[in-house]
Short mmCIF file of C-alpha atoms in Angstrom, two decimals:
data_model
loop_
_atom_site.label_atom_id
_atom_site.label_comp_id
_atom_site.label_asym_id
_atom_site.label_seq_id
_atom_site.Cartn_x
_atom_site.Cartn_y
_atom_site.Cartn_z
CA MET A 1 -10.27 72.63 131.50
CA GLN A 2 -9.45 69.25 130.17
CA PHE A 3 -5.85 67.88 131.14
CA PHE A 4 -4.52 65.51 128.59
CA GLY A 5 -2.09 62.96 128.92
CA GLY A 6 -0.04 62.82 131.99
CA THR A 7 -0.91 60.50 134.64
CA GLU A 8 -3.78 59.10 133.48
CA ILE A 9 -3.67 55.20 132.71
CA SER A 10 -5.26 54.15 129.73
CA PRO A 11 -7.16 50.93 130.43
CA SER A 12 -5.70 47.83 129.19
CA PRO A 13 -7.37 45.77 126.96
CA PRO A 14 -8.68 42.47 128.01
CA ALA A 15 -7.08 39.13 127.03
CA PRO A 16 -8.93 37.74 124.35
CA THR A 17 -10.33 34.29 126.09
CA ALA A 18 -9.32 30.77 124.98
CA SER A 19 -13.09 30.17 124.49
CA GLY A 20 -14.25 33.29 122.79
CA ASN A 21 -12.65 34.17 119.10
CA ASN A 22 -9.65 36.36 118.45
CA ALA A 23 -11.23 38.66 116.73
CA HIS A 24 -13.92 41.29 117.06
CA MET A 25 -15.27 42.09 114.14
CA LEU A 26 -15.45 41.09 110.45
CA TYR A 27 -16.54 43.89 107.74
CA ILE A 28 -16.61 43.07 104.05
CA PHE A 29 -17.52 46.00 101.79
CA ASN A 30 -17.83 45.93 97.91
CA ARG A 31 -16.32 48.58 95.57
CA ASN A 32 -20.00 50.49 95.74
CA GLY A 33 -19.58 50.80 99.36
CA ILE A 34 -22.32 48.41 100.02
CA CYS A 35 -21.66 46.18 103.07
CA LEU A 36 -22.02 42.48 102.41
CA LEU A 37 -20.66 40.87 105.50
CA TYR A 38 -20.92 42.04 109.01
CA ARG A 39 -20.01 39.67 111.58
CA GLU A 40 -19.57 40.60 115.06
CA TRP A 41 -17.79 38.23 117.96
CA ASN A 42 -17.27 40.43 120.59
CA ARG A 43 -18.08 43.89 120.72
CA PRO A 44 -18.87 45.15 123.93
CA LEU A 45 -19.93 48.25 122.78
CA LYS A 46 -22.18 49.55 120.46
CA THR A 47 -22.86 53.91 119.71
CA LEU A 48 -24.35 53.66 116.19
CA SER A 49 -27.09 51.88 114.30
CA SER A 50 -25.74 49.20 111.82
CA GLN A 51 -25.92 51.60 108.73
CA GLN A 52 -24.17 54.28 110.23
CA ASP A 53 -22.08 51.98 111.54
CA HIS A 54 -21.15 50.53 108.11
CA LYS A 55 -21.55 54.28 106.66
CA LEU A 56 -18.65 55.41 109.00
CA MET A 57 -16.11 52.62 108.61
CA PHE A 58 -16.26 52.98 104.70
CA GLY A 59 -16.15 56.34 104.89
CA LEU A 60 -12.84 55.98 107.41
CA LEU A 61 -11.12 53.68 104.80
CA PHE A 62 -12.02 55.73 101.55
CA SER A 63 -10.10 58.35 103.62
CA LEU A 64 -7.26 56.94 105.20
CA LYS A 65 -6.61 54.98 101.75
CA SER A 66 -6.45 58.51 99.80
CA LEU A 67 -4.64 60.67 102.90
CA THR A 68 -1.91 57.88 103.26
CA ALA A 69 -1.66 57.90 98.85
CA LYS A 70 -0.99 61.66 98.94
CA MET A 71 0.87 61.72 102.02
CA ASP A 72 3.62 59.13 100.31
CA PRO A 73 7.20 60.83 100.65
CA THR A 74 8.82 58.18 98.02
CA SER A 75 5.96 58.41 94.91
CA VAL A 76 6.46 60.83 92.51
CA GLU A 77 3.15 61.86 91.03
CA LYS A 78 1.25 63.56 93.01
CA GLY A 79 -2.74 64.20 92.12
CA ASN A 80 -5.15 66.36 94.20
CA LEU A 81 -6.32 65.27 97.11
CA GLY A 82 -9.40 63.76 96.85
CA VAL A 83 -8.89 61.68 93.04
CA PRO A 84 -10.06 58.57 93.58
CA GLN A 85 -7.59 56.05 93.04
CA LEU A 86 -7.69 52.33 91.60
CA PRO A 87 -7.03 49.53 93.99
CA GLY A 88 -3.34 49.35 94.08
CA GLN A 89 -1.98 52.25 92.84
CA GLY A 90 -0.12 54.19 95.01
CA CYS A 91 0.69 52.73 98.08
CA SER A 92 -1.69 51.26 100.17
CA PHE A 93 -2.28 51.03 103.90
CA HIS A 94 -2.64 47.95 105.68
CA SER A 95 -3.45 48.29 109.39
CA PHE A 96 -3.79 50.80 112.41
CA ARG A 97 -3.66 50.31 115.95
CA THR A 98 -5.29 51.98 119.24
CA ASN A 99 -4.76 50.90 122.58
CA THR A 100 -7.51 48.91 122.65
CA TYR A 101 -8.05 47.35 118.97
CA LYS A 102 -5.89 47.22 115.57
CA LEU A 103 -7.48 47.40 112.19
CA SER A 104 -6.39 45.44 109.45
CA PHE A 105 -7.67 45.90 105.77
CA MET A 106 -7.30 44.62 102.78
CA GLU A 107 -8.24 45.59 99.09
CA SER A 108 -8.73 43.30 96.57
CA PRO A 109 -8.16 44.62 93.09
CA SER A 110 -11.77 44.17 92.28
CA GLY A 111 -12.72 46.82 95.28
CA ILE A 112 -13.70 44.34 97.77
CA LYS A 113 -12.58 45.41 101.10
CA ILE A 114 -12.12 43.03 103.67
CA ILE A 115 -11.73 44.84 107.39
CA LEU A 116 -10.91 42.72 110.49
CA VAL A 117 -10.52 44.16 113.88
CA THR A 118 -8.62 42.34 116.62
CA HIS A 119 -6.96 42.96 119.76
CA PRO A 120 -3.75 44.91 119.96
CA ARG A 121 -1.35 42.76 120.40
CA THR A 122 -2.12 40.90 116.97
CA GLY A 123 0.66 40.81 114.47
CA ASP A 124 0.92 41.50 110.61
CA LEU A 125 -2.31 39.50 109.70
CA ARG A 126 -2.18 40.73 105.59
CA ASP A 127 -1.58 36.42 104.75
CA SER A 128 -4.78 36.25 106.94
CA LEU A 129 -6.82 38.70 105.27
CA LYS A 130 -5.73 36.56 101.68
CA TYR A 131 -7.28 33.82 103.23
CA ILE A 132 -10.62 35.31 104.37
CA TYR A 133 -10.72 36.69 100.78
CA ASN A 134 -10.20 33.32 99.30
CA LEU A 135 -12.64 31.67 101.36
CA TYR A 136 -14.73 34.40 100.00
CA VAL A 137 -14.06 33.22 96.39
CA GLU A 138 -14.49 29.67 97.14
CA TYR A 139 -17.74 29.84 99.07
CA VAL A 140 -19.29 33.07 97.92
CA VAL A 141 -18.36 33.75 94.51
CA LYS A 142 -18.55 30.24 93.25
CA ASN A 143 -22.19 29.48 94.95
CA PRO A 144 -24.71 29.52 92.45
CA LEU A 145 -27.20 30.76 94.69
CA TYR A 146 -25.30 34.09 95.60
CA SER A 147 -25.79 37.16 93.38
CA PRO A 148 -23.48 39.41 93.02
CA GLY A 149 -23.87 42.87 94.91
CA SER A 150 -26.52 41.24 97.78
CA PRO A 151 -25.22 41.02 101.26
CA ILE A 152 -23.65 37.84 101.83
CA ARG A 153 -25.86 34.91 103.45
CA CYS A 154 -24.04 31.59 103.00
CA GLU A 155 -23.77 29.72 106.10
CA LEU A 156 -20.60 28.02 104.57
CA PHE A 157 -18.67 30.89 104.68
CA ASN A 158 -19.79 31.91 107.32
CA LYS A 159 -19.07 28.68 109.49
CA THR A 160 -15.33 28.77 107.29
CA VAL A 161 -14.64 32.17 108.75
CA ASP A 162 -15.75 31.58 112.16
CA GLN A 163 -13.81 28.55 112.66
CA TYR A 164 -10.64 29.95 110.88
CA VAL A 165 -10.95 33.16 112.90
CA ARG A 166 -11.31 31.29 116.42
CA GLY A 167 -7.51 29.62 115.12
CA LEU A 168 -5.70 33.19 114.68
CA GLY A 169 -3.30 33.88 116.98
CA MET Q 1 -2.79 15.65 73.95
CA VAL Q 2 -4.41 16.81 76.87
CA ARG Q 3 -6.68 19.90 76.62
CA GLU Q 4 -7.45 21.46 79.73
CA VAL Q 5 -10.26 23.47 81.01
CA ALA Q 6 -10.32 25.57 84.83
CA GLU Q 7 -12.82 24.06 87.00
CA SER Q 8 -14.21 27.19 88.02
CA CYS Q 9 -14.77 27.93 84.49
CA VAL Q 10 -16.94 25.01 84.20
CA GLU Q 11 -18.50 25.27 87.44
CA SER Q 12 -19.54 28.71 86.35
CA LEU Q 13 -20.74 27.84 83.03
CA MET Q 14 -23.04 25.45 84.70
CA ALA Q 15 -24.23 27.61 87.19
CA GLU Q 16 -25.47 30.29 84.91
CA ILE Q 17 -26.76 27.71 82.65
CA VAL Q 18 -29.47 26.79 85.66
CA SER Q 19 -29.86 30.44 86.19
CA SER Q 20 -30.62 31.65 82.95
CA TYR Q 21 -33.04 28.54 82.04
CA CYS Q 22 -34.69 29.44 85.34
CA LYS Q 23 -34.94 33.33 84.79
CA GLY Q 24 -34.46 34.33 81.10
CA VAL Q 25 -36.05 31.04 78.85
CA TYR Q 26 -38.80 29.83 81.13
CA ALA Q 27 -38.77 32.83 83.15
CA ASN Q 28 -42.90 32.49 83.16
CA LYS Q 29 -43.14 28.81 83.29
CA PRO Q 30 -40.47 27.23 85.97
CA GLU Q 31 -41.15 23.93 85.70
CA LEU Q 32 -39.78 23.66 81.99
CA ALA Q 33 -36.38 24.39 83.02
CA ALA Q 34 -35.27 21.43 84.83
CA PRO Q 35 -36.92 18.61 81.69
CA ARG Q 36 -34.62 21.02 79.52
CA ILE Q 37 -31.82 20.97 81.89
CA GLU Q 38 -31.95 17.53 82.16
CA ALA Q 39 -32.13 16.34 78.89
CA ILE Q 40 -28.72 18.33 78.09
CA GLY Q 41 -27.44 16.46 80.62
CA PHE Q 42 -28.58 13.44 78.90
CA GLN Q 43 -26.44 14.85 75.92
CA VAL Q 44 -23.38 15.17 77.47
CA GLY Q 45 -24.02 11.92 79.83
CA HIS Q 46 -24.09 9.92 76.21
CA ARG Q 47 -21.13 11.44 74.67
CA LEU Q 48 -19.19 11.19 77.92
CA SER Q 49 -20.03 7.26 78.29
CA GLU Q 50 -18.84 6.52 74.63
CA ARG Q 51 -15.47 8.39 75.44
CA TYR Q 52 -15.00 6.19 78.14
CA THR Q 53 -15.78 3.00 77.69
CA MET Q 54 -13.83 3.32 74.72
CA ASP Q 55 -11.72 0.42 75.65
CA ARG Q 56 -13.54 -2.12 77.81
CA PRO Q 57 -15.69 -4.98 76.66
CA ARG Q 58 -19.12 -5.02 77.16
CA PHE Q 59 -21.23 -4.97 80.29
CA THR Q 60 -22.49 -8.66 81.33
CA ASP Q 61 -25.43 -7.08 83.23
CA HIS Q 62 -26.77 -3.72 85.10
CA LEU Q 63 -25.05 -4.07 87.90
CA GLU Q 64 -21.34 -4.29 86.24
CA ALA Q 65 -23.08 -1.24 84.50
CA ILE Q 66 -24.01 0.69 87.56
CA LYS Q 67 -20.48 -0.32 89.19
CA PHE Q 68 -18.74 0.98 86.32
CA ILE Q 69 -20.69 4.35 86.74
CA CYS Q 70 -20.15 4.27 90.15
CA LYS Q 71 -16.07 3.79 90.04
CA ASP Q 72 -14.74 4.96 86.26
CA PHE Q 73 -16.68 6.98 85.10
CA TRP Q 74 -17.38 9.03 88.43
CA SER Q 75 -13.64 9.24 88.88
CA ASP Q 76 -13.07 10.50 85.47
CA LEU Q 77 -15.89 13.42 86.09
CA PHE Q 78 -15.04 14.13 89.69
CA LYS Q 79 -11.86 12.79 90.50
CA LYS Q 80 -13.71 10.10 93.36
CA GLN Q 81 -15.49 7.16 93.17
CA ILE Q 82 -19.02 6.97 94.53
CA ASP Q 83 -18.87 5.97 98.21
CA ASN Q 84 -21.75 4.24 98.87
CA LEU Q 85 -23.91 1.56 96.27
CA LYS Q 86 -27.56 0.64 97.26
CA THR Q 87 -29.57 -1.84 95.74
CA ASN Q 88 -32.66 -3.52 96.37
CA HIS Q 89 -32.20 -6.61 93.55
CA ARG Q 90 -35.13 -5.35 91.41
CA GLY Q 91 -33.97 -2.70 89.19
CA THR Q 92 -33.01 0.36 92.45
CA PHE Q 93 -29.92 1.58 92.74
CA VAL Q 94 -29.12 4.42 94.96
CA LEU Q 95 -25.48 5.44 94.19
CA GLN Q 96 -24.55 8.07 97.31
CA ASP Q 97 -21.94 10.64 97.22
CA ASN Q 98 -20.16 11.77 100.52
CA ARG Q 99 -18.85 15.16 99.13
CA PHE Q 100 -20.56 15.59 95.59
CA ARG Q 101 -17.99 18.01 93.46
CA TRP Q 102 -20.32 20.36 92.12
CA LEU Q 103 -22.15 20.89 95.34
CA ALA Q 104 -18.83 21.83 97.70
CA HIS Q 105 -19.59 25.38 96.82
CA MET Q 106 -23.22 25.95 97.44
CA SER Q 107 -24.84 27.13 100.80
CA VAL Q 108 -28.01 28.31 101.62
CA ASP Q 109 -29.33 31.40 103.70
CA PRO Q 110 -28.93 31.04 107.16
CA SER Q 111 -31.61 32.80 108.15
CA LEU Q 112 -34.25 30.73 105.97
CA VAL Q 113 -32.60 27.55 107.48
CA THR Q 114 -33.23 28.38 111.22
CA SER Q 115 -36.17 30.78 111.16
CA GLY Q 116 -39.37 29.66 112.39
CA SER Q 117 -41.69 31.80 114.49
CA ILE Q 118 -44.96 30.85 112.58
CA GLN Q 119 -44.67 27.00 111.00
CA ASP Q 120 -45.76 27.47 107.84
CA PRO Q 121 -43.69 30.96 106.34
CA SER Q 122 -40.32 28.86 107.55
CA ALA Q 123 -41.39 25.36 105.83
CA MET Q 124 -41.90 27.28 102.95
CA ALA Q 125 -38.56 29.40 102.77
CA GLU Q 126 -36.92 25.91 103.62
CA ASN Q 127 -38.55 24.48 100.80
CA GLU Q 128 -37.45 27.31 98.19
CA ALA Q 129 -34.03 26.94 99.42
CA ALA Q 130 -34.10 22.93 98.93
CA GLN Q 131 -35.97 23.77 95.15
CA ALA Q 132 -32.78 26.01 94.55
CA THR Q 133 -30.70 23.85 95.45
CA GLY Q 134 -32.21 20.93 93.75
CA LEU Q 135 -32.08 22.51 90.36
CA HIS Q 136 -28.98 22.14 89.60
CA LEU Q 137 -28.54 18.52 90.34
CA TYR Q 138 -30.79 17.71 87.39
CA PHE Q 139 -27.85 18.24 85.06
CA PRO Q 140 -25.92 15.80 86.67
CA CYS Q 141 -28.87 13.08 87.14
CA GLY Q 142 -29.24 13.65 83.23
CA ILE Q 143 -25.89 12.73 83.02
CA ILE Q 144 -26.36 9.65 84.70
CA ARG Q 145 -29.48 8.76 83.12
CA GLY Q 146 -27.55 9.54 79.30
CA ALA Q 147 -24.66 7.16 79.90
CA LEU Q 148 -26.46 4.48 81.22
CA SER Q 149 -28.53 4.90 78.10
CA ASN Q 150 -25.85 4.91 75.82
CA LEU Q 151 -24.91 1.20 77.76
CA GLY Q 152 -28.32 0.12 76.47
CA ILE Q 153 -30.53 0.60 80.05
CA PRO Q 154 -33.25 2.95 79.66
CA CYS Q 155 -34.05 4.40 83.76
CA ALA Q 156 -35.43 7.25 85.72
CA VAL Q 157 -32.78 8.86 87.53
CA SER Q 158 -33.78 11.54 90.72
CA ALA Q 159 -31.68 13.44 93.12
CA ASP Q 160 -32.01 13.47 96.74
CA ILE Q 161 -30.57 16.23 99.02
CA SER Q 162 -31.30 15.99 102.56
CA ASN Q 163 -27.85 16.30 103.72
CA LEU Q 164 -25.97 19.06 101.78
CA PRO Q 165 -23.12 18.48 100.85
CA ALA Q 166 -23.53 15.06 100.20
CA CYS Q 167 -26.19 13.97 97.68
CA SER Q 168 -27.88 10.61 96.86
CA PHE Q 169 -28.55 9.67 92.94
CA VAL Q 170 -31.61 6.85 92.41
CA VAL Q 171 -30.92 5.15 89.77
CA ARG Q 172 -34.67 3.20 88.53
CA ILE Q 173 -34.24 0.80 85.89
CA LYS Q 174 -37.08 -0.17 83.31
CA VAL Q 175 -37.55 -3.54 83.04
#
């Protein structure tokens, strides 16, 4: 019989080193669930293949969005659970935190989802996610060599995102 | 009265010109797309130079005309001047812009640039990336050629993109 909770002390997460990046991973998905970008700076444990990992992440966020919108105590109209909602409709969740990481999420009106996984003591990252979305618009959408819907392979974008994330508090 | 257009609108339009000429109109013969795009640039440069030299006196020699292109023309078009001008005093001028505005958002696939297990495929991939970027420079080359030809200087213009986002335009005046 397993004993949960009680005297078990959860291991405290490693504090971010000065030399490393302040974030662990970044995902960018488009409206159809295609993972446009996955960048990883600090991920010691990998259990799934990339494909499964991306599908899991997308599915998790899709369900979380739907669930949080339906359980909103302040909203008046409640559709059936599972009905897909337009981005921005209903309440929107923006982060969840565990003892080892914090996941921040942002969805643009065009359906681009940006997910940033950082250490748990990070503050509110909504403005940072907006900034990353701006970088996406500048260096990916406006790049004549990029075709929308395909995985992002723009060196300038990767470089600026890495630089920005390194400077995140 | 000044009429303004969003810069992202102009940039998207130009990216689409290149893409539709290369993949749509001349899909079977991509080498015909470049001169066509350059010709469009020529007409645009012709008209722009008419507009921007309205209140000026005639240019005394080739160097003055090139300096006009580097300073006033470039700042009217791109809000900055040419950073470096070199000449061999025999009709060849190199105009270098350290951060060309229309290339500022362009970048290539990093895996194409750094891959190289076998020498040939990586060189080919790099070449393709360079070619794709080069296609977008025919329009500015045409603009320079059109502007200069309207000032009475027939020439040939080519672009050199060995290090993005800096880009050099080589102007060879036909004597």
